[in-house]
mmCIF file of C-alpha atoms and ligand atoms in Angstrom:
data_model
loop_
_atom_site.group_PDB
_atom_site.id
_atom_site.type_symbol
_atom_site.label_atom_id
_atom_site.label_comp_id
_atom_site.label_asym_id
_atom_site.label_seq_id
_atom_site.Cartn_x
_atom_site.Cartn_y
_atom_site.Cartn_z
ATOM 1 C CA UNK A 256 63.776 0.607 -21.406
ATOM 2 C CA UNK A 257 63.179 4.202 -21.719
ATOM 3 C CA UNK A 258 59.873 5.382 -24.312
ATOM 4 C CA UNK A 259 61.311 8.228 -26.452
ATOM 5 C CA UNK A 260 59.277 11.377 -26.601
ATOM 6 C CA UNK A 261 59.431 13.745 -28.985
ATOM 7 C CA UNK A 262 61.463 16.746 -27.757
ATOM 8 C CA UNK A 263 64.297 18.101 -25.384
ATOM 9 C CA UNK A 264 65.080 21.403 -24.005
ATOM 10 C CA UNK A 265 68.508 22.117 -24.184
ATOM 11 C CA UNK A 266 69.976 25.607 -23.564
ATOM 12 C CA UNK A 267 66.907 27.616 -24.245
ATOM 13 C CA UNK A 268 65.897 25.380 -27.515
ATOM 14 C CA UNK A 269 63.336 21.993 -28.332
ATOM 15 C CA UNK A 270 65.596 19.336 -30.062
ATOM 16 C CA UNK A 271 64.544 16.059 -31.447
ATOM 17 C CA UNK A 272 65.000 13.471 -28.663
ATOM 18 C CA UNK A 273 67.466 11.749 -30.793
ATOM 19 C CA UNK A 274 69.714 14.178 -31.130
ATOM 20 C CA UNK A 275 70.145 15.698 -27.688
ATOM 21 C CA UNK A 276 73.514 14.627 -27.656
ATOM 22 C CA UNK A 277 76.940 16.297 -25.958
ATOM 23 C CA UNK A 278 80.364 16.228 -27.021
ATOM 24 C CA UNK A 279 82.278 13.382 -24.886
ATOM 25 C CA UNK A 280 84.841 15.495 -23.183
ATOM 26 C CA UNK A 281 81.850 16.843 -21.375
ATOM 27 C CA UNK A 282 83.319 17.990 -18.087
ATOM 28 C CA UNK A 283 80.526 16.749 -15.823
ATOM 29 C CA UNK A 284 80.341 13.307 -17.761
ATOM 30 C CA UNK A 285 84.232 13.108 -16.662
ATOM 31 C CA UNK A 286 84.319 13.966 -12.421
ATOM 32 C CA UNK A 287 80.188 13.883 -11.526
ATOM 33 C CA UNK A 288 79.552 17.828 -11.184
ATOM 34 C CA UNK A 289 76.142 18.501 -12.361
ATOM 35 C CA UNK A 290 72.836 19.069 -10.616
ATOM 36 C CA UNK A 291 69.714 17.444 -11.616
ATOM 37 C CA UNK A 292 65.850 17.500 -10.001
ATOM 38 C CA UNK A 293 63.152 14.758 -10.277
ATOM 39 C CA UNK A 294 59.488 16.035 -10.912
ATOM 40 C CA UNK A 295 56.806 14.225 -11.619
ATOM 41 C CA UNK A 296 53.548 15.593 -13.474
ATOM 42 C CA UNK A 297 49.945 14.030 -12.189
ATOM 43 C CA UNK A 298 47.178 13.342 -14.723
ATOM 44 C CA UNK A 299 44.011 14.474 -12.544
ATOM 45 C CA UNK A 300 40.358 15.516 -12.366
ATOM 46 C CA UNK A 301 41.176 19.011 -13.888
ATOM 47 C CA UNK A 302 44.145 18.150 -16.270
ATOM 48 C CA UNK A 303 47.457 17.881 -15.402
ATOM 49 C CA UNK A 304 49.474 19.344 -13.280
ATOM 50 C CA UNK A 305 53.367 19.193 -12.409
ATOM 51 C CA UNK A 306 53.829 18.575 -7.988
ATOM 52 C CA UNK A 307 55.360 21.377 -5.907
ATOM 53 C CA UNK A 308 56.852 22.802 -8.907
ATOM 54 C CA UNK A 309 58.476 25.939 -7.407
ATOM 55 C CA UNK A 310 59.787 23.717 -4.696
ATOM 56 C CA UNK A 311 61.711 21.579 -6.973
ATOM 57 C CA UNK A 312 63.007 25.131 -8.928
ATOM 58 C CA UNK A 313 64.448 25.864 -5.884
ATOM 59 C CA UNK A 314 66.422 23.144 -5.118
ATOM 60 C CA UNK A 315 67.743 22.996 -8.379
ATOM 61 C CA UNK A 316 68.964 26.327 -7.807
ATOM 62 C CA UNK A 317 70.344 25.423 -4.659
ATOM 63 C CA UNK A 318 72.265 22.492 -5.861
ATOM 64 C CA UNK A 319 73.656 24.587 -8.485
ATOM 65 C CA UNK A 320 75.026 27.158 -5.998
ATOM 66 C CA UNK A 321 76.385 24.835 -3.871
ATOM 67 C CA UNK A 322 78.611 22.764 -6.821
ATOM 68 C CA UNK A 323 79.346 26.503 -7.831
ATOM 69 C CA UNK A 324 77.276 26.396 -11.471
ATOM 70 C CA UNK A 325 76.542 29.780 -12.103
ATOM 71 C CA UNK A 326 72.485 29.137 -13.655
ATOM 72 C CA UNK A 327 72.879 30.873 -17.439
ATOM 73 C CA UNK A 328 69.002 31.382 -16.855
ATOM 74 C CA UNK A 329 66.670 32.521 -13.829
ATOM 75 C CA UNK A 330 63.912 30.619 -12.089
ATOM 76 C CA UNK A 331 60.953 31.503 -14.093
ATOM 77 C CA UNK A 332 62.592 30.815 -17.177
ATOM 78 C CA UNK A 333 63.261 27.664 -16.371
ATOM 79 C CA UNK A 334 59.930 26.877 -14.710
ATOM 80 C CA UNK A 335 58.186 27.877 -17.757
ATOM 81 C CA UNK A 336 60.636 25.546 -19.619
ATOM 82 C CA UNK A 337 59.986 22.780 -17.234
ATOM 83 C CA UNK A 338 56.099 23.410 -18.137
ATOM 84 C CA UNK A 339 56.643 23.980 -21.838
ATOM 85 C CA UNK A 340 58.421 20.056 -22.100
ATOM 86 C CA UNK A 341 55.414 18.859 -20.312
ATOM 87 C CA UNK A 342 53.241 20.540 -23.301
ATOM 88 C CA UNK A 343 55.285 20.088 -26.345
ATOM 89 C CA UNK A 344 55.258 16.397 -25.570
ATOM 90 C CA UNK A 345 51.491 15.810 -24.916
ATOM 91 C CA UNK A 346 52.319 13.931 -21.863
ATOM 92 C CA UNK A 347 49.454 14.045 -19.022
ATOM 93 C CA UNK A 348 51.516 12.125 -16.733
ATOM 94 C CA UNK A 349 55.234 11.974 -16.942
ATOM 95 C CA UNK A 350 58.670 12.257 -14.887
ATOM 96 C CA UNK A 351 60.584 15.733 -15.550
ATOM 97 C CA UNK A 352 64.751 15.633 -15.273
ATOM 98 C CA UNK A 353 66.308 18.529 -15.392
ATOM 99 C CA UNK A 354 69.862 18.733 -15.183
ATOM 100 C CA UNK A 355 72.557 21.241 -15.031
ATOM 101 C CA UNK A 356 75.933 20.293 -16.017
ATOM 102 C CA UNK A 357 79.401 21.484 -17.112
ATOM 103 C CA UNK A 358 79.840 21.436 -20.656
ATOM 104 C CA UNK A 359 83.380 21.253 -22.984
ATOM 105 C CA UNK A 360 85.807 23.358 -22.883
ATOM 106 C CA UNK A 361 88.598 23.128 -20.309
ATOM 107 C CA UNK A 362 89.496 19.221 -18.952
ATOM 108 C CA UNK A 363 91.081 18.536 -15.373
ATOM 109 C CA UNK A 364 89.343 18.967 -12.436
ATOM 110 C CA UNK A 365 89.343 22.303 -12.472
ATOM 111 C CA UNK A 366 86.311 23.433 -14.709
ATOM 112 C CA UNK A 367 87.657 26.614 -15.495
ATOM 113 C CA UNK A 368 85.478 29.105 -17.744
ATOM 114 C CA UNK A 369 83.910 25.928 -19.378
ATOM 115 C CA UNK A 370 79.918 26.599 -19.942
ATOM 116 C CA UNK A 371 77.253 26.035 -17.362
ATOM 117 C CA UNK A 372 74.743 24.242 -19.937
ATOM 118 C CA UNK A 373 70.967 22.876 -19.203
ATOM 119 C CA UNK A 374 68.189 20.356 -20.072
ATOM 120 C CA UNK A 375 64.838 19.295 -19.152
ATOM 121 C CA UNK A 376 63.586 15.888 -20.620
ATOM 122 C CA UNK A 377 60.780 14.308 -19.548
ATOM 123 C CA UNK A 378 59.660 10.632 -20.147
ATOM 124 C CA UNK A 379 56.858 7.897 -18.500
ATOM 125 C CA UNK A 380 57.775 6.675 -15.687
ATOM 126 C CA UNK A 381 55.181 4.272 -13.938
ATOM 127 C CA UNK A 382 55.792 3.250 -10.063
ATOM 128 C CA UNK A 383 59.599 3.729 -8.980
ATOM 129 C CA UNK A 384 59.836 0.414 -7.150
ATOM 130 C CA UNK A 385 57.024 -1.778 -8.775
ATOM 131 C CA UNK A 386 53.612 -1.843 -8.838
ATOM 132 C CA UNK A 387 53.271 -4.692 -6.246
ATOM 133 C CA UNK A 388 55.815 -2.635 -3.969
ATOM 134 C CA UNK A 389 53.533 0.425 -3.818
ATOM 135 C CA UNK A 390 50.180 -1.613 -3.357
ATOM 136 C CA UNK A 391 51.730 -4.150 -0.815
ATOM 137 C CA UNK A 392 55.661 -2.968 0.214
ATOM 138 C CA UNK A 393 59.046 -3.638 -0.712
ATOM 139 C CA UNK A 394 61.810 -5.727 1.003
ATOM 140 C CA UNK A 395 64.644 -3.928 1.718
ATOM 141 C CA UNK A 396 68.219 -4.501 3.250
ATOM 142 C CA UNK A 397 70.640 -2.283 5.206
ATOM 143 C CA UNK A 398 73.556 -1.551 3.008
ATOM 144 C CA UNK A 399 77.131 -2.791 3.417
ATOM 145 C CA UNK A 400 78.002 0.938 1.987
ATOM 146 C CA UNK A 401 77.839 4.007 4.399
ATOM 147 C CA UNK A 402 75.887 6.919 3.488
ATOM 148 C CA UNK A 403 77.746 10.999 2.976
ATOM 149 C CA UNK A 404 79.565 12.158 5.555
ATOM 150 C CA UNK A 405 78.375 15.988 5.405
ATOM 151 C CA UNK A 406 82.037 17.471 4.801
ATOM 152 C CA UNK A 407 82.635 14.785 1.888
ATOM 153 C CA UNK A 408 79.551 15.038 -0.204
ATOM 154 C CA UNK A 409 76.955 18.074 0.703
ATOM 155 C CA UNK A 410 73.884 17.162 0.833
ATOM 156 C CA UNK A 411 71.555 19.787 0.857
ATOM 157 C CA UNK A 412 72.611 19.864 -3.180
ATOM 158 C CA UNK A 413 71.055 17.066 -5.694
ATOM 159 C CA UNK A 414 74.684 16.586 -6.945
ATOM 160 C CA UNK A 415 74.830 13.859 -9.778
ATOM 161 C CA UNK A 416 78.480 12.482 -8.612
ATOM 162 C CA UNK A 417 76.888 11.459 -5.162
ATOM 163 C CA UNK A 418 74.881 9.058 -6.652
ATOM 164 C CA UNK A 419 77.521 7.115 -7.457
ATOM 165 C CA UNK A 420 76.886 6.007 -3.429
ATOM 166 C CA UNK A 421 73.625 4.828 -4.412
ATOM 167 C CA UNK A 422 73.607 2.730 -7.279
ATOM 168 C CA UNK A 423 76.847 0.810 -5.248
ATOM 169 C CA UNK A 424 74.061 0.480 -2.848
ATOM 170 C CA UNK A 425 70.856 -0.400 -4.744
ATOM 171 C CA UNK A 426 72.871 -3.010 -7.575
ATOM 172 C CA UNK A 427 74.107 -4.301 -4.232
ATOM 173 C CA UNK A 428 70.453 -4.825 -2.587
ATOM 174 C CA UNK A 429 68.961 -5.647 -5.692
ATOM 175 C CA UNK A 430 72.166 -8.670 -6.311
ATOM 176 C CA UNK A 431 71.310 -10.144 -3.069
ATOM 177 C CA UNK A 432 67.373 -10.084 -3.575
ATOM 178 C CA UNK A 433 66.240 -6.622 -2.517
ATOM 179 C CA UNK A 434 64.215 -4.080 -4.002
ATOM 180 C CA UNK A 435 66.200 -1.482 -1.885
ATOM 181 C CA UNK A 436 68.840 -0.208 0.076
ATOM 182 C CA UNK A 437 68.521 1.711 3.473
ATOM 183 C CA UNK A 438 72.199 3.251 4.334
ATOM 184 C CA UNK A 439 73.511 4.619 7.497
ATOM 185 C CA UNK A 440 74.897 7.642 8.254
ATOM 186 C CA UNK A 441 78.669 7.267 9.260
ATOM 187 C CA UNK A 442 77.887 7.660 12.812
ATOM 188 C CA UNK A 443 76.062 4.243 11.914
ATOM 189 C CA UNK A 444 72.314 5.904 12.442
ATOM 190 C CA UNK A 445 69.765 5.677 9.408
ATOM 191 C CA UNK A 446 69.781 8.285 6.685
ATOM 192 C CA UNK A 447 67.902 7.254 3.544
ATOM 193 C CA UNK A 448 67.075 5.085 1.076
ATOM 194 C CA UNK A 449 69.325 5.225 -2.239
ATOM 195 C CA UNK A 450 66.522 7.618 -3.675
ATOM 196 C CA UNK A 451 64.148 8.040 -1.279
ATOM 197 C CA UNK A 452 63.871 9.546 2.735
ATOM 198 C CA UNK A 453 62.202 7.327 5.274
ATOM 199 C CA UNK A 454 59.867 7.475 7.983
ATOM 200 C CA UNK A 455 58.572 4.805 10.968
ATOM 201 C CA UNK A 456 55.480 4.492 13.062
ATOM 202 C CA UNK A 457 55.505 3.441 16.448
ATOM 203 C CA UNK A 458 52.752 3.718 18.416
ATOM 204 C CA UNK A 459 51.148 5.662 16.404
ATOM 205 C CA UNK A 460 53.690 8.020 16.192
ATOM 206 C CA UNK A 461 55.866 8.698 13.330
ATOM 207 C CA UNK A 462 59.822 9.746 13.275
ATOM 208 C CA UNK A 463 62.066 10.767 9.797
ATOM 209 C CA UNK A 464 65.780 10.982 9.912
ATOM 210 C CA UNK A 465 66.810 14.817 10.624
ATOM 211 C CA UNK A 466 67.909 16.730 7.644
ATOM 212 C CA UNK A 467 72.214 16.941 8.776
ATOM 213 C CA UNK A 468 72.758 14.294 5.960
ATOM 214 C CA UNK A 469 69.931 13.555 3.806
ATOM 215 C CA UNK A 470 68.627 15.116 1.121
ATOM 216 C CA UNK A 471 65.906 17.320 1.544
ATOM 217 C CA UNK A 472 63.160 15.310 0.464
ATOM 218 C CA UNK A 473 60.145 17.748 -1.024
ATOM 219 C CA UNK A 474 57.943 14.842 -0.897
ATOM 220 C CA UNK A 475 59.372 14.234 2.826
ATOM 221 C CA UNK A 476 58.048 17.735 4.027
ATOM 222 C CA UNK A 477 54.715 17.042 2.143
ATOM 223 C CA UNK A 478 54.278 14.071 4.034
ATOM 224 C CA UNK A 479 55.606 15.663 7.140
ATOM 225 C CA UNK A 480 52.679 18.346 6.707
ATOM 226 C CA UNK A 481 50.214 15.619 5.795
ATOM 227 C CA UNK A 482 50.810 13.870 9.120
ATOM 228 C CA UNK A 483 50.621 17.065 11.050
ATOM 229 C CA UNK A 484 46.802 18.053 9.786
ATOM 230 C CA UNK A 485 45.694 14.317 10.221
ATOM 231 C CA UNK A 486 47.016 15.216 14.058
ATOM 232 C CA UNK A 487 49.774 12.598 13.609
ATOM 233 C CA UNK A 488 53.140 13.601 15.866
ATOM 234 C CA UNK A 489 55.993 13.838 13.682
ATOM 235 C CA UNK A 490 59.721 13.026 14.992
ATOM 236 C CA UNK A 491 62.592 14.794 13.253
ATOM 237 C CA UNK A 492 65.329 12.532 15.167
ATOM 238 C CA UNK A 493 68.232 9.786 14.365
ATOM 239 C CA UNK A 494 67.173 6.221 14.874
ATOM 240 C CA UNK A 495 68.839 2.911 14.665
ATOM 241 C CA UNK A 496 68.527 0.291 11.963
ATOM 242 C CA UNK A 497 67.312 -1.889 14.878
ATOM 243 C CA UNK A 498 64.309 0.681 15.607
ATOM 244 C CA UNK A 499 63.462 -0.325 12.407
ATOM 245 C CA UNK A 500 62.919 -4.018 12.931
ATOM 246 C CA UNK A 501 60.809 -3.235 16.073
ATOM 247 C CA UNK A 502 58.778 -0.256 14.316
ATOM 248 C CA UNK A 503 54.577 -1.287 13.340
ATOM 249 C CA UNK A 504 55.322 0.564 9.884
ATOM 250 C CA UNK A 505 58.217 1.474 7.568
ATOM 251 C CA UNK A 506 57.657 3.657 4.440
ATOM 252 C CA UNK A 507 59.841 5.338 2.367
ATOM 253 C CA UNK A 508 59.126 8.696 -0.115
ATOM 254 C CA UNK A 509 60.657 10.259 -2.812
ATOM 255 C CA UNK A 510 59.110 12.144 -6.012
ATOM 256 C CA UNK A 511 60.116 8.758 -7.873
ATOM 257 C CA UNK A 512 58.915 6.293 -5.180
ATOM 258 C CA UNK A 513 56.007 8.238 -4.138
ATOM 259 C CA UNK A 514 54.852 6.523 -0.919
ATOM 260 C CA UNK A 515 56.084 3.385 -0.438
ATOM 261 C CA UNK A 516 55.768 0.548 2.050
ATOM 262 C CA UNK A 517 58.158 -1.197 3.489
ATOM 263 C CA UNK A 518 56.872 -4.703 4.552
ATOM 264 C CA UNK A 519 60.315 -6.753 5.361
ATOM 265 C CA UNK A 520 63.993 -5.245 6.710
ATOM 266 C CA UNK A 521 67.281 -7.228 6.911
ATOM 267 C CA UNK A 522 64.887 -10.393 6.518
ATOM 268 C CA UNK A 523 62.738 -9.144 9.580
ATOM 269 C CA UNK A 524 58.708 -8.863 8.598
ATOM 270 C CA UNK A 525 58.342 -4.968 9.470
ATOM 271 C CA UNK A 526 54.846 -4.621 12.089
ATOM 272 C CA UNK A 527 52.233 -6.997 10.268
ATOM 273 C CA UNK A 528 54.081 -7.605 7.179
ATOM 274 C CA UNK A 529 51.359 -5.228 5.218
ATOM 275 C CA UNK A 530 51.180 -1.788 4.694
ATOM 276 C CA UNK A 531 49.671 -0.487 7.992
ATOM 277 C CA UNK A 532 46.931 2.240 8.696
ATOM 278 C CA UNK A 533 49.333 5.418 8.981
ATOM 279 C CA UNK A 534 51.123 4.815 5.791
ATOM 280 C CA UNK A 535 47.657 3.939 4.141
ATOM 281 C CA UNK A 536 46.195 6.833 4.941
ATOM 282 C CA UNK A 537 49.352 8.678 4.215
ATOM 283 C CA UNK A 538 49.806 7.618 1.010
ATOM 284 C CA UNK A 539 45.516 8.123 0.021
ATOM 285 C CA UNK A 540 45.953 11.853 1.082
ATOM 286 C CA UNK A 541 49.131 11.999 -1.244
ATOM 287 C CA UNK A 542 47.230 10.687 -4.061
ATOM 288 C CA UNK A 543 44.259 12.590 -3.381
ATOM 289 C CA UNK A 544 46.241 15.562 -3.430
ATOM 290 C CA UNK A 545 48.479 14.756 -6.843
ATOM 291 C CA UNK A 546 45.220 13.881 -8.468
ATOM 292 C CA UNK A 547 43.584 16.867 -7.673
ATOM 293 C CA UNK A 548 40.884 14.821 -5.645
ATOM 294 C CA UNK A 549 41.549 17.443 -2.740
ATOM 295 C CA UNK A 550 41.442 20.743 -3.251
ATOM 296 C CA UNK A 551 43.552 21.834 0.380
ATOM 297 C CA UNK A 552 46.541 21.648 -1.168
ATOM 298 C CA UNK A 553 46.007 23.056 -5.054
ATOM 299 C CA UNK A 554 48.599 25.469 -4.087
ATOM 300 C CA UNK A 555 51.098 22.562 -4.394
ATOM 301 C CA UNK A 556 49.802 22.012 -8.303
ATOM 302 C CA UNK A 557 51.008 24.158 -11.472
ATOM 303 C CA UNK A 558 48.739 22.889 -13.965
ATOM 304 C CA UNK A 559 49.828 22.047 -17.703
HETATM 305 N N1 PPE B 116 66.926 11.018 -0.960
HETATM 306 C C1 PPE B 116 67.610 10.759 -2.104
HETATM 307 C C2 PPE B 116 68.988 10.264 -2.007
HETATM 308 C C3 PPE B 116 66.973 10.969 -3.330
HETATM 309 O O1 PPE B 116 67.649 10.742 -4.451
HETATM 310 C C4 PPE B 116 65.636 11.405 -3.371
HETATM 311 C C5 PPE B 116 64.933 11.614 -4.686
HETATM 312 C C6 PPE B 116 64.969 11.661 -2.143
HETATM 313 C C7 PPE B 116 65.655 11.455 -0.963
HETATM 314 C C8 PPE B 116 63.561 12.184 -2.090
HETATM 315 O O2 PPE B 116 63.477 13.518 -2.523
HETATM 316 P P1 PPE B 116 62.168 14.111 -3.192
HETATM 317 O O3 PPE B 116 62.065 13.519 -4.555
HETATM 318 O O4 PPE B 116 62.384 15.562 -3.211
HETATM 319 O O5 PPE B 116 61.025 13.722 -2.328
HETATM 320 N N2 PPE B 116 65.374 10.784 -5.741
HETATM 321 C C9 PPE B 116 65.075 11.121 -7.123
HETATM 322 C C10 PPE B 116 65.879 10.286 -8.115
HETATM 323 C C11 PPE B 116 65.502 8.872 -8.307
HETATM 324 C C12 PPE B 116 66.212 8.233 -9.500
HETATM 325 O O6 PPE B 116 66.401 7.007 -9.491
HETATM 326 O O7 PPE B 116 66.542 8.943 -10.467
HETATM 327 C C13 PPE B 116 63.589 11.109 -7.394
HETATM 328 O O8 PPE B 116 62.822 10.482 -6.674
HETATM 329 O O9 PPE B 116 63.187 11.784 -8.344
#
């Protein structure tokens, strides 16, 4: 269950958390047109401080353009509103949502003049898939459900209606005894997790799905550069869930899962069944980094 906070931003104003309510002929609540970002804020050595903040601005942006939401405010505004939730709330570490959405007005699919309207919340939000999960890996499953074709769902945009695809995946995983759902693209190659990209080692070298049909993953090209300073060779190319089974590590990333292991697939122990050294040392740079523990990357950090 979800902690309340004290305030939202809604359309350039704080409201209670309570009442950040919207009418219920909302036209995005109706056909799944909205665009929404996930950002999390790190409590570190000098304060806190919101991860690849611009990055995530961006995307939103993107998203927008793509589902054709005109933004009623620019970038900076709406970074310094993503900031000023962090404040308002006295949260040192938290998750940021924003979302963009069509509001009331016209109904039908057709959204007409109806407004473009925006909010940022931001709540706790400890470790995405568990605590054990991120310490010692998950146990995930290949999903009955196929993953966007690019011409039915685009997926450079964080669209809200395409997730729909995941949670049929994930309450499907999670039914059977899963924490998680890999899907496949529909020429049956690997894509992503329902809320997360994925990687695999093998010997010692690491491949992620190419970006056709997956989302962009800002935590994906962190890692990607992570690997690349710690002289690691990084593969941008499809696999097979069977490449999986036979790969020494799995791990998956996302702002909400960080970096987690994978230690079982489809009921097949993944390498030695425990995180292994790549994703370890992965995943202590990460944290390093997010906790302001190492300074190389500050640039990724907008501080609170
Ligand atoms: N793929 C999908 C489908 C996805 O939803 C996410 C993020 C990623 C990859 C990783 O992207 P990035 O966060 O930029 O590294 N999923 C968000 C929503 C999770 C949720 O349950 O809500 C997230 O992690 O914030």
């Amino acid at each position: 269950m979800l902690e309340p906070v004290e305030k939202i931003w809604m359309d350039g104003k704080f409201v209670a958390w309570g009442d950040a309510n919207v009418h219920i002929l909302t036209h995005s609540l109706h056909y799944g047109l909205a665009a929404f970002e996930g950002i999390r804020c790190y409590k570190g050595k000098s304060g806190s401080a919101i991860f690849r903040l611009q990055e995530h601005v961006d995307r939103l942006f993107d998203s927008a353009h793509i589902g054709m939401m005109a933004m009623p405010y620019d970038k900076k505004q709406i970074a310094e509103a993503i900031v000023e939730t962090v404040r308002i709330n006295r949260l040192d570490a938290c998750y940021i949502r924003p979302l963009v959405y069509i509001g009331y007005g016209a109904m039908g699919v057709h959204p007409g003049n109806n407004p473009i309207r925006v909010a940022i919340a931001a709540w706790k939000w400890g470790a995405y898939l568990g605590d054990e999960a991120l310490a010692n890996g998950m146990r995930a499953c290949v999903s009955s459900f196929t993953r966007h074709h690019v011409n039915v769902s685009m997926t450079k945009g964080k669209i809200s209606g395409y997730y729909v695809n995941s949670i049929l995946a994930k309450r499907e995983a999670k039914a059977n005894g899963y924490d998680e759902a890999i899907l496949l693209d529909p020429d049956g190659y690997v894509s992503e997790g329902t809320g997360e990209n994925i990687f695999i080692v093998r010997r010692g070298k690491l491949k992620t799905t190419p970006l056709t049909s997956i989302l962009e993953g800002i935590t994906r090209s962190s890692v990607i550069e992570l690997s690349r300073e710690q002289k690691i060779t990084v593969f941008e190319e499809r696999f097979t869930r069977d490449e999986m089974y036979v790969a020494d590590e799995v791990f998956v990333t996302g702002t909400a899962a960080e970096l987690t292991p994978v230690r079982e697939i489809d009921n097949r122990r993944i390498g030695t069944g425990k995180p292994g050294p790549i994703t370890f040392a992965l995943q202590k740079a990460f944290f390093s980094i997010v906790r302001g523990e190492d300074s190389a990357h500050e640039s990724w950090l907008t501080h609170v």
